[in-house]
PDB file of C-alpha atoms in Angstrom:
ATOM      1  CA  ASP A   1      -0.186   0.211   0.177  1.00  0.00           C
ATOM      2  CA  GLY A   2       2.999   2.918   0.489  1.00  0.00           C
ATOM      3  CA  GLY A   3       2.891   5.438  -1.028  1.00  0.00           C
ATOM      4  CA  ILE A   4      -1.062   5.502  -1.978  1.00  0.00           C
ATOM      5  CA  THR A   5      -3.538   7.248   1.258  1.00  0.00           C
ATOM      6  CA  GLN A   6      -6.750   6.480   0.852  1.00  0.00           C
ATOM      7  CA  SER A   7      -9.484   8.323   3.529  1.00  0.00           C
ATOM      8  CA  PRO A   8     -11.115   6.901   5.292  1.00  0.00           C
ATOM      9  CA  LYS A   9     -11.027   3.356   6.484  1.00  0.00           C
ATOM     10  CA  TYR A  10     -14.437   3.095   6.555  1.00  0.00           C
ATOM     11  CA  LEU A  11     -17.438   5.425   6.025  1.00  0.00           C
ATOM     12  CA  PHE A  12     -20.806   5.267   6.935  1.00  0.00           C
ATOM     13  CA  ARG A  13     -23.695   8.012   4.917  1.00  0.00           C
ATOM     14  CA  LYS A  14     -26.952   8.297   4.509  1.00  0.00           C
ATOM     15  CA  GLU A  15     -29.746   7.558   1.947  1.00  0.00           C
ATOM     16  CA  GLY A  16     -29.977  10.851  -0.464  1.00  0.00           C
ATOM     17  CA  GLN A  17     -25.801  12.140   0.716  1.00  0.00           C
ATOM     18  CA  ASN A  18     -23.120  12.617  -1.591  1.00  0.00           C
ATOM     19  CA  VAL A  19     -20.315  11.498  -0.118  1.00  0.00           C
ATOM     20  CA  THR A  20     -16.359  12.368  -1.395  1.00  0.00           C
ATOM     21  CA  LEU A  21     -13.563   9.643  -0.608  1.00  0.00           C
ATOM     22  CA  SER A  22      -9.834  10.745  -0.954  1.00  0.00           C
ATOM     23  CA  CYS A  23      -7.008   9.081  -3.030  1.00  0.00           C
ATOM     24  CA  GLU A  24      -4.005  10.549  -2.725  1.00  0.00           C
ATOM     25  CA  GLN A  25      -0.523   9.155  -3.921  1.00  0.00           C
ATOM     26  CA  ASN A  26       3.660  10.928  -3.439  1.00  0.00           C
ATOM     27  CA  LEU A  27       4.712   8.143  -6.086  1.00  0.00           C
ATOM     28  CA  ASN A  28       4.529  10.713  -9.062  1.00  0.00           C
ATOM     29  CA  HIS A  29       2.429   8.446 -11.359  1.00  0.00           C
ATOM     30  CA  ASP A  30       0.320   9.473 -14.293  1.00  0.00           C
ATOM     31  CA  ALA A  31      -2.760   7.165 -14.208  1.00  0.00           C
ATOM     32  CA  MET A  32      -4.919   7.314 -11.450  1.00  0.00           C
ATOM     33  CA  TYR A  33      -7.773   5.155 -11.335  1.00  0.00           C
ATOM     34  CA  TRP A  34     -10.818   4.026  -8.597  1.00  0.00           C
ATOM     35  CA  TYR A  35     -12.762   0.536  -9.033  1.00  0.00           C
ATOM     36  CA  ARG A  36     -15.118  -1.105  -6.907  1.00  0.00           C
ATOM     37  CA  GLN A  37     -15.161  -4.619  -5.607  1.00  0.00           C
ATOM     38  CA  ASP A  38     -17.799  -6.354  -3.933  1.00  0.00           C
ATOM     39  CA  PRO A  39     -18.029 -10.289  -3.054  1.00  0.00           C
ATOM     40  CA  GLY A  40     -17.352 -12.656  -5.491  1.00  0.00           C
ATOM     41  CA  GLN A  41     -17.347  -9.847  -8.206  1.00  0.00           C
ATOM     42  CA  GLY A  42     -14.074  -9.054  -8.095  1.00  0.00           C
ATOM     43  CA  LEU A  43     -12.435  -4.984  -9.034  1.00  0.00           C
ATOM     44  CA  ARG A  44     -14.861  -2.877 -11.128  1.00  0.00           C
ATOM     45  CA  LEU A  45     -12.928   0.143 -12.747  1.00  0.00           C
ATOM     46  CA  ILE A  46     -15.843   3.147 -11.761  1.00  0.00           C
ATOM     47  CA  TYR A  47     -12.868   6.126 -13.796  1.00  0.00           C
ATOM     48  CA  TYR A  48      -9.692   6.571 -13.970  1.00  0.00           C
ATOM     49  CA  SER A  49      -7.504   9.706 -15.473  1.00  0.00           C
ATOM     50  CA  GLN A  50      -4.391   9.994 -17.175  1.00  0.00           C
ATOM     51  CA  ILE A  51      -3.414  12.703 -17.004  1.00  0.00           C
ATOM     52  CA  VAL A  52      -4.082  16.307 -14.453  1.00  0.00           C
ATOM     53  CA  ASN A  53      -7.096  17.869 -15.636  1.00  0.00           C
ATOM     54  CA  ASP A  54      -8.530  15.143 -17.863  1.00  0.00           C
ATOM     55  CA  PHE A  55     -10.742  11.429 -16.736  1.00  0.00           C
ATOM     56  CA  GLN A  56     -12.841   8.876 -18.412  1.00  0.00           C
ATOM     57  CA  LYS A  57     -15.552   6.880 -17.665  1.00  0.00           C
ATOM     58  CA  GLY A  58     -14.850   2.754 -16.708  1.00  0.00           C
ATOM     59  CA  ASP A  59     -17.553   0.401 -16.710  1.00  0.00           C
ATOM     60  CA  ILE A  60     -19.356   1.157 -13.544  1.00  0.00           C
ATOM     61  CA  ALA A  61     -19.159   5.263 -13.664  1.00  0.00           C
ATOM     62  CA  GLU A  62     -23.580   5.589 -13.022  1.00  0.00           C
ATOM     63  CA  GLY A  63     -23.673   7.770 -10.241  1.00  0.00           C
ATOM     64  CA  TYR A  64     -20.223   8.216  -9.415  1.00  0.00           C
ATOM     65  CA  SER A  65     -18.058  11.762 -10.843  1.00  0.00           C
ATOM     66  CA  VAL A  66     -14.415  12.626  -9.979  1.00  0.00           C
ATOM     67  CA  SER A  67     -11.964  15.383 -10.370  1.00  0.00           C
ATOM     68  CA  ARG A  68      -7.930  15.043 -10.678  1.00  0.00           C
ATOM     69  CA  GLU A  69      -7.004  18.968 -10.086  1.00  0.00           C
ATOM     70  CA  LYS A  70      -3.293  18.061  -8.967  1.00  0.00           C
ATOM     71  CA  LYS A  71      -1.800  15.394 -10.315  1.00  0.00           C
ATOM     72  CA  GLU A  72      -1.764  13.445  -6.402  1.00  0.00           C
ATOM     73  CA  SER A  73      -4.952  13.580  -6.110  1.00  0.00           C
ATOM     74  CA  PHE A  74      -8.162  11.949  -7.827  1.00  0.00           C
ATOM     75  CA  PRO A  75     -10.653  11.668  -5.500  1.00  0.00           C
ATOM     76  CA  LEU A  76     -14.317  10.277  -6.150  1.00  0.00           C
ATOM     77  CA  THR A  77     -17.701  11.378  -5.158  1.00  0.00           C
ATOM     78  CA  VAL A  78     -20.536   9.109  -4.058  1.00  0.00           C
ATOM     79  CA  THR A  79     -24.099  10.693  -5.288  1.00  0.00           C
ATOM     80  CA  SER A  80     -26.543   9.944  -4.009  1.00  0.00           C
ATOM     81  CA  ALA A  81     -27.788   8.832  -7.799  1.00  0.00           C
ATOM     82  CA  GLN A  82     -25.363   5.915  -7.090  1.00  0.00           C
ATOM     83  CA  LYS A  83     -29.089   3.126  -6.243  1.00  0.00           C
ATOM     84  CA  ASN A  84     -26.357   0.459  -4.420  1.00  0.00           C
ATOM     85  CA  PRO A  85     -22.771   2.586  -3.222  1.00  0.00           C
ATOM     86  CA  THR A  86     -22.308   0.145  -0.113  1.00  0.00           C
ATOM     87  CA  ALA A  87     -18.572  -1.404  -1.335  1.00  0.00           C
ATOM     88  CA  PHE A  88     -15.038  -1.447  -0.651  1.00  0.00           C
ATOM     89  CA  TYR A  89     -13.655   1.441  -2.513  1.00  0.00           C
ATOM     90  CA  LEU A  90     -10.076   0.879  -3.854  1.00  0.00           C
ATOM     91  CA  CYS A  91      -7.834   3.280  -5.513  1.00  0.00           C
ATOM     92  CA  ALA A  92      -4.604   2.242  -7.476  1.00  0.00           C
ATOM     93  CA  SER A  93      -1.905   4.443  -9.624  1.00  0.00           C
ATOM     94  CA  ARG A  94       0.620   3.314 -12.260  1.00  0.00           C
ATOM     95  CA  ARG A  95       3.513   5.313 -13.557  1.00  0.00           C
ATOM     96  CA  ALA A  96       3.701   6.051 -17.367  1.00  0.00           C
ATOM     97  CA  MET A  97       5.329   3.840 -19.686  1.00  0.00           C
ATOM     98  CA  VAL A  98       4.013   0.637 -16.753  1.00  0.00           C
ATOM     99  CA  ASN A  99       1.962  -1.559 -17.414  1.00  0.00           C
ATOM    100  CA  GLU A 100       1.036  -2.561 -13.382  1.00  0.00           C
ATOM    101  CA  GLN A 101      -0.607  -0.144 -10.784  1.00  0.00           C
ATOM    102  CA  PHE A 102      -0.739  -0.369  -7.645  1.00  0.00           C
ATOM    103  CA  PHE A 103      -3.417   0.356  -4.882  1.00  0.00           C
ATOM    104  CA  GLY A 104      -4.002   2.335  -1.699  1.00  0.00           C
ATOM    105  CA  PRO A 105      -5.543   0.197   1.420  1.00  0.00           C
ATOM    106  CA  GLY A 106      -9.172   0.912   0.917  1.00  0.00           C
ATOM    107  CA  THR A 107     -11.544   2.898   1.981  1.00  0.00           C
ATOM    108  CA  ARG A 108     -15.348   0.737   2.685  1.00  0.00           C
ATOM    109  CA  LEU A 109     -18.400   2.450   2.240  1.00  0.00           C
ATOM    110  CA  THR A 110     -21.805   0.999   3.901  1.00  0.00           C
ATOM    111  CA  VAL A 111     -25.429   3.200   3.627  1.00  0.00           C
ATOM    112  CA  LEU A 112     -27.154   2.822   6.482  1.00  0.00           C
TER     113      LEU A 112
ATOM    114  CA  ALA B   1     -13.054  -7.583 -25.349  1.00  0.00           C
ATOM    115  CA  GLN B   2     -10.846  -9.209 -22.898  1.00  0.00           C
ATOM    116  CA  SER B   3     -11.785 -11.192 -19.870  1.00  0.00           C
ATOM    117  CA  VAL B   4     -10.690 -13.359 -16.717  1.00  0.00           C
ATOM    118  CA  ALA B   5     -12.022 -16.344 -14.826  1.00  0.00           C
ATOM    119  CA  GLN B   6     -11.038 -17.667 -11.874  1.00  0.00           C
ATOM    120  CA  PRO B   7     -12.752 -20.854 -12.417  1.00  0.00           C
ATOM    121  CA  GLU B   8     -12.386 -22.345  -8.373  1.00  0.00           C
ATOM    122  CA  ASP B   9     -13.816 -19.719  -5.772  1.00  0.00           C
ATOM    123  CA  GLN B  10     -12.186 -20.980  -2.713  1.00  0.00           C
ATOM    124  CA  VAL B  11      -8.466 -23.417  -2.992  1.00  0.00           C
ATOM    125  CA  ASN B  12      -7.592 -25.764   0.443  1.00  0.00           C
ATOM    126  CA  VAL B  13      -3.795 -26.735   0.750  1.00  0.00           C
ATOM    127  CA  ALA B  14      -2.306 -28.120   2.934  1.00  0.00           C
ATOM    128  CA  GLU B  15       0.643 -26.385   4.745  1.00  0.00           C
ATOM    129  CA  GLY B  16       3.898 -27.207   2.958  1.00  0.00           C
ATOM    130  CA  ASN B  17       2.010 -28.577   0.022  1.00  0.00           C
ATOM    131  CA  PRO B  18       2.205 -27.190  -3.359  1.00  0.00           C
ATOM    132  CA  LEU B  19      -0.437 -24.528  -4.367  1.00  0.00           C
ATOM    133  CA  THR B  20      -1.932 -23.485  -7.666  1.00  0.00           C
ATOM    134  CA  VAL B  21      -4.645 -21.608  -8.678  1.00  0.00           C
ATOM    135  CA  LYS B  22      -5.921 -20.661 -12.150  1.00  0.00           C
ATOM    136  CA  CYS B  23      -7.008 -18.576 -14.450  1.00  0.00           C
ATOM    137  CA  THR B  24      -8.107 -18.360 -17.515  1.00  0.00           C
ATOM    138  CA  TYR B  25      -7.863 -15.350 -19.936  1.00  0.00           C
ATOM    139  CA  SER B  26      -9.611 -13.625 -23.259  1.00  0.00           C
ATOM    140  CA  VAL B  27      -8.281 -11.149 -25.357  1.00  0.00           C
ATOM    141  CA  SER B  28      -8.178  -9.960 -29.484  1.00  0.00           C
ATOM    142  CA  GLY B  29      -4.644  -9.260 -29.380  1.00  0.00           C
ATOM    143  CA  ASN B  30      -1.056 -10.355 -26.978  1.00  0.00           C
ATOM    144  CA  PRO B  31      -2.261 -10.289 -23.504  1.00  0.00           C
ATOM    145  CA  TYR B  32      -0.072  -8.756 -20.393  1.00  0.00           C
ATOM    146  CA  LEU B  33      -0.723 -10.927 -17.455  1.00  0.00           C
ATOM    147  CA  PHE B  34      -0.742 -10.062 -14.079  1.00  0.00           C
ATOM    148  CA  TRP B  35      -1.498 -11.414 -10.955  1.00  0.00           C
ATOM    149  CA  TYR B  36      -2.602  -9.283  -7.626  1.00  0.00           C
ATOM    150  CA  VAL B  37      -3.283 -10.477  -3.466  1.00  0.00           C
ATOM    151  CA  GLN B  38      -5.059  -9.270  -1.294  1.00  0.00           C
ATOM    152  CA  TYR B  39      -5.423  -9.385   2.080  1.00  0.00           C
ATOM    153  CA  PRO B  40      -8.653  -8.530   4.135  1.00  0.00           C
ATOM    154  CA  ASN B  41      -9.303  -4.946   4.472  1.00  0.00           C
ATOM    155  CA  ARG B  42      -6.643  -4.463   2.178  1.00  0.00           C
ATOM    156  CA  GLY B  43      -5.799  -3.446  -0.796  1.00  0.00           C
ATOM    157  CA  LEU B  44      -4.607  -5.405  -3.630  1.00  0.00           C
ATOM    158  CA  GLN B  45      -0.816  -5.611  -3.588  1.00  0.00           C
ATOM    159  CA  PHE B  46       1.150  -6.359  -7.156  1.00  0.00           C
ATOM    160  CA  LEU B  47       2.774 -10.340  -7.192  1.00  0.00           C
ATOM    161  CA  LEU B  48       3.996 -10.850 -11.019  1.00  0.00           C
ATOM    162  CA  LYS B  49       3.265 -10.205 -14.529  1.00  0.00           C
ATOM    163  CA  TYR B  50       3.845 -11.437 -17.622  1.00  0.00           C
ATOM    164  CA  ILE B  51       4.733  -9.232 -20.933  1.00  0.00           C
ATOM    165  CA  THR B  52       7.062 -11.305 -22.948  1.00  0.00           C
ATOM    166  CA  GLY B  53       9.312 -13.934 -22.596  1.00  0.00           C
ATOM    167  CA  ASP B  54      10.041 -16.596 -20.389  1.00  0.00           C
ATOM    168  CA  ASN B  55       7.222 -18.797 -20.203  1.00  0.00           C
ATOM    169  CA  LEU B  56       7.950 -19.194 -16.122  1.00  0.00           C
ATOM    170  CA  VAL B  57       7.662 -16.079 -14.652  1.00  0.00           C
ATOM    171  CA  LYS B  58       9.511 -15.854 -10.629  1.00  0.00           C
ATOM    172  CA  GLY B  59       7.696 -13.144  -8.462  1.00  0.00           C
ATOM    173  CA  SER B  60       6.997 -11.767  -4.787  1.00  0.00           C
ATOM    174  CA  TYR B  61       6.503 -14.600  -1.408  1.00  0.00           C
ATOM    175  CA  GLY B  62       7.928 -17.737  -3.924  1.00  0.00           C
ATOM    176  CA  PHE B  63       4.913 -17.381  -5.798  1.00  0.00           C
ATOM    177  CA  GLU B  64       5.674 -18.390 -10.110  1.00  0.00           C
ATOM    178  CA  ALA B  65       3.537 -17.846 -12.725  1.00  0.00           C
ATOM    179  CA  GLU B  66       3.325 -20.233 -15.478  1.00  0.00           C
ATOM    180  CA  PHE B  67       1.478 -18.500 -19.527  1.00  0.00           C
ATOM    181  CA  ASN B  68      -0.035 -21.309 -21.741  1.00  0.00           C
ATOM    182  CA  LYS B  69      -0.544 -19.139 -24.926  1.00  0.00           C
ATOM    183  CA  SER B  70      -2.535 -22.203 -26.856  1.00  0.00           C
ATOM    184  CA  GLN B  71      -4.781 -23.376 -23.616  1.00  0.00           C
ATOM    185  CA  THR B  72      -5.042 -19.343 -22.547  1.00  0.00           C
ATOM    186  CA  SER B  73      -4.007 -19.748 -19.245  1.00  0.00           C
ATOM    187  CA  PHE B  74      -1.645 -18.131 -16.535  1.00  0.00           C
ATOM    188  CA  HIS B  75      -1.664 -20.157 -13.639  1.00  0.00           C
ATOM    189  CA  LEU B  76      -0.087 -19.043 -10.374  1.00  0.00           C
ATOM    190  CA  LYS B  77       2.657 -21.010  -8.479  1.00  0.00           C
ATOM    191  CA  LYS B  78       4.089 -21.960  -5.215  1.00  0.00           C
ATOM    192  CA  PRO B  79       6.118 -25.289  -4.692  1.00  0.00           C
ATOM    193  CA  SER B  80       5.556 -25.081  -0.239  1.00  0.00           C
ATOM    194  CA  ALA B  81       1.940 -23.944   0.955  1.00  0.00           C
ATOM    195  CA  LEU B  82       2.292 -21.302   4.144  1.00  0.00           C
ATOM    196  CA  VAL B  83       0.174 -20.517   6.178  1.00  0.00           C
ATOM    197  CA  SER B  84       0.981 -17.069   5.869  1.00  0.00           C
ATOM    198  CA  ASP B  85      -0.616 -17.434   2.277  1.00  0.00           C
ATOM    199  CA  SER B  86      -3.668 -17.415   3.303  1.00  0.00           C
ATOM    200  CA  ALA B  87      -5.605 -14.639   0.767  1.00  0.00           C
ATOM    201  CA  LEU B  88      -8.015 -13.800  -2.231  1.00  0.00           C
ATOM    202  CA  TYR B  89      -5.971 -14.088  -4.907  1.00  0.00           C
ATOM    203  CA  PHE B  90      -7.097 -12.345  -8.702  1.00  0.00           C
ATOM    204  CA  CYS B  91      -6.305 -12.693 -12.144  1.00  0.00           C
ATOM    205  CA  ALA B  92      -5.574  -9.106 -14.310  1.00  0.00           C
ATOM    206  CA  VAL B  93      -5.736  -8.670 -18.308  1.00  0.00           C
ATOM    207  CA  ARG B  94      -5.104  -6.545 -20.977  1.00  0.00           C
ATOM    208  CA  ASP B  95      -4.997  -6.470 -24.148  1.00  0.00           C
ATOM    209  CA  SER B  96      -1.372  -5.443 -25.526  1.00  0.00           C
ATOM    210  CA  SER B  97      -2.714  -3.219 -28.210  1.00  0.00           C
ATOM    211  CA  GLY B  98      -5.154  -1.944 -25.750  1.00  0.00           C
ATOM    212  CA  GLY B  99      -4.492   1.208 -25.454  1.00  0.00           C
ATOM    213  CA  SER B 100      -2.365   4.088 -23.207  1.00  0.00           C
ATOM    214  CA  ALA B 101      -4.929   3.429 -20.545  1.00  0.00           C
ATOM    215  CA  ARG B 102      -4.031   0.700 -20.039  1.00  0.00           C
ATOM    216  CA  GLN B 103      -6.837  -0.494 -18.336  1.00  0.00           C
ATOM    217  CA  LEU B 104      -6.886  -4.674 -16.517  1.00  0.00           C
ATOM    218  CA  THR B 105      -9.674  -6.760 -16.122  1.00  0.00           C
ATOM    219  CA  PHE B 106      -9.953  -8.273 -13.240  1.00  0.00           C
ATOM    220  CA  GLY B 107     -11.042 -12.034 -12.583  1.00  0.00           C
ATOM    221  CA  SER B 108     -13.343 -12.458  -9.735  1.00  0.00           C
ATOM    222  CA  GLY B 109     -10.736 -13.544  -7.318  1.00  0.00           C
ATOM    223  CA  THR B 110      -9.648 -17.228  -5.764  1.00  0.00           C
ATOM    224  CA  GLN B 111      -9.177 -17.730  -1.891  1.00  0.00           C
ATOM    225  CA  LEU B 112      -6.667 -19.414  -0.498  1.00  0.00           C
ATOM    226  CA  THR B 113      -6.540 -21.241   2.951  1.00  0.00           C
ATOM    227  CA  VAL B 114      -3.654 -22.963   3.753  1.00  0.00           C
ATOM    228  CA  LEU B 115      -4.134 -25.261   6.922  1.00  0.00           C
ATOM    229  CA  PRO B 116      -1.606 -25.889   9.177  1.00  0.00           C
TER     230      PRO B 116
END
């Protein structure tokens, strides 16, 4: 997990509220990714960003939003439009011209 | 389109015995293949990758994986399992022609339990 931090570790939200998950990296990586993990389903890509001020939707972007104002930071907002937001959220980053991604420790979001 | 299958949800092995975690893939071009491990409530840790070259790839913690193009497989192996190897293992793939975003597709994971 070194070099990539996610906060908070656990997050509780009431239905109808937006919530923002933090992801910060000090690895000077260019690309950053957000995944959602549900039991038995592996990881699914929500959004990714290859450079500052640019990002693209992944496979399950509906109900989520992101920003990339700084190279080090890629926050994810889970909006009230996301129908089933309870999950484990993982942030990853990758250095340019390298294939493997490196992951943060994750944030577990529970909607009450 | 690219996809990964991990046919076993659960693998149990006795400590000291060899272990194998299976992975098969589908890509339109040449595959880049990866194995990651996840401990409870933690992020994924990179174990090893196959990009090109020798079909037997060695990685962290004594793990290795064998790329078999004819069987489209990339099984993870370790000669002698440790109780501390118990974790969730993910195989991932991307097509070498998949563009600069280098998006990975992950399998559903295999829970490995090493029994003392």
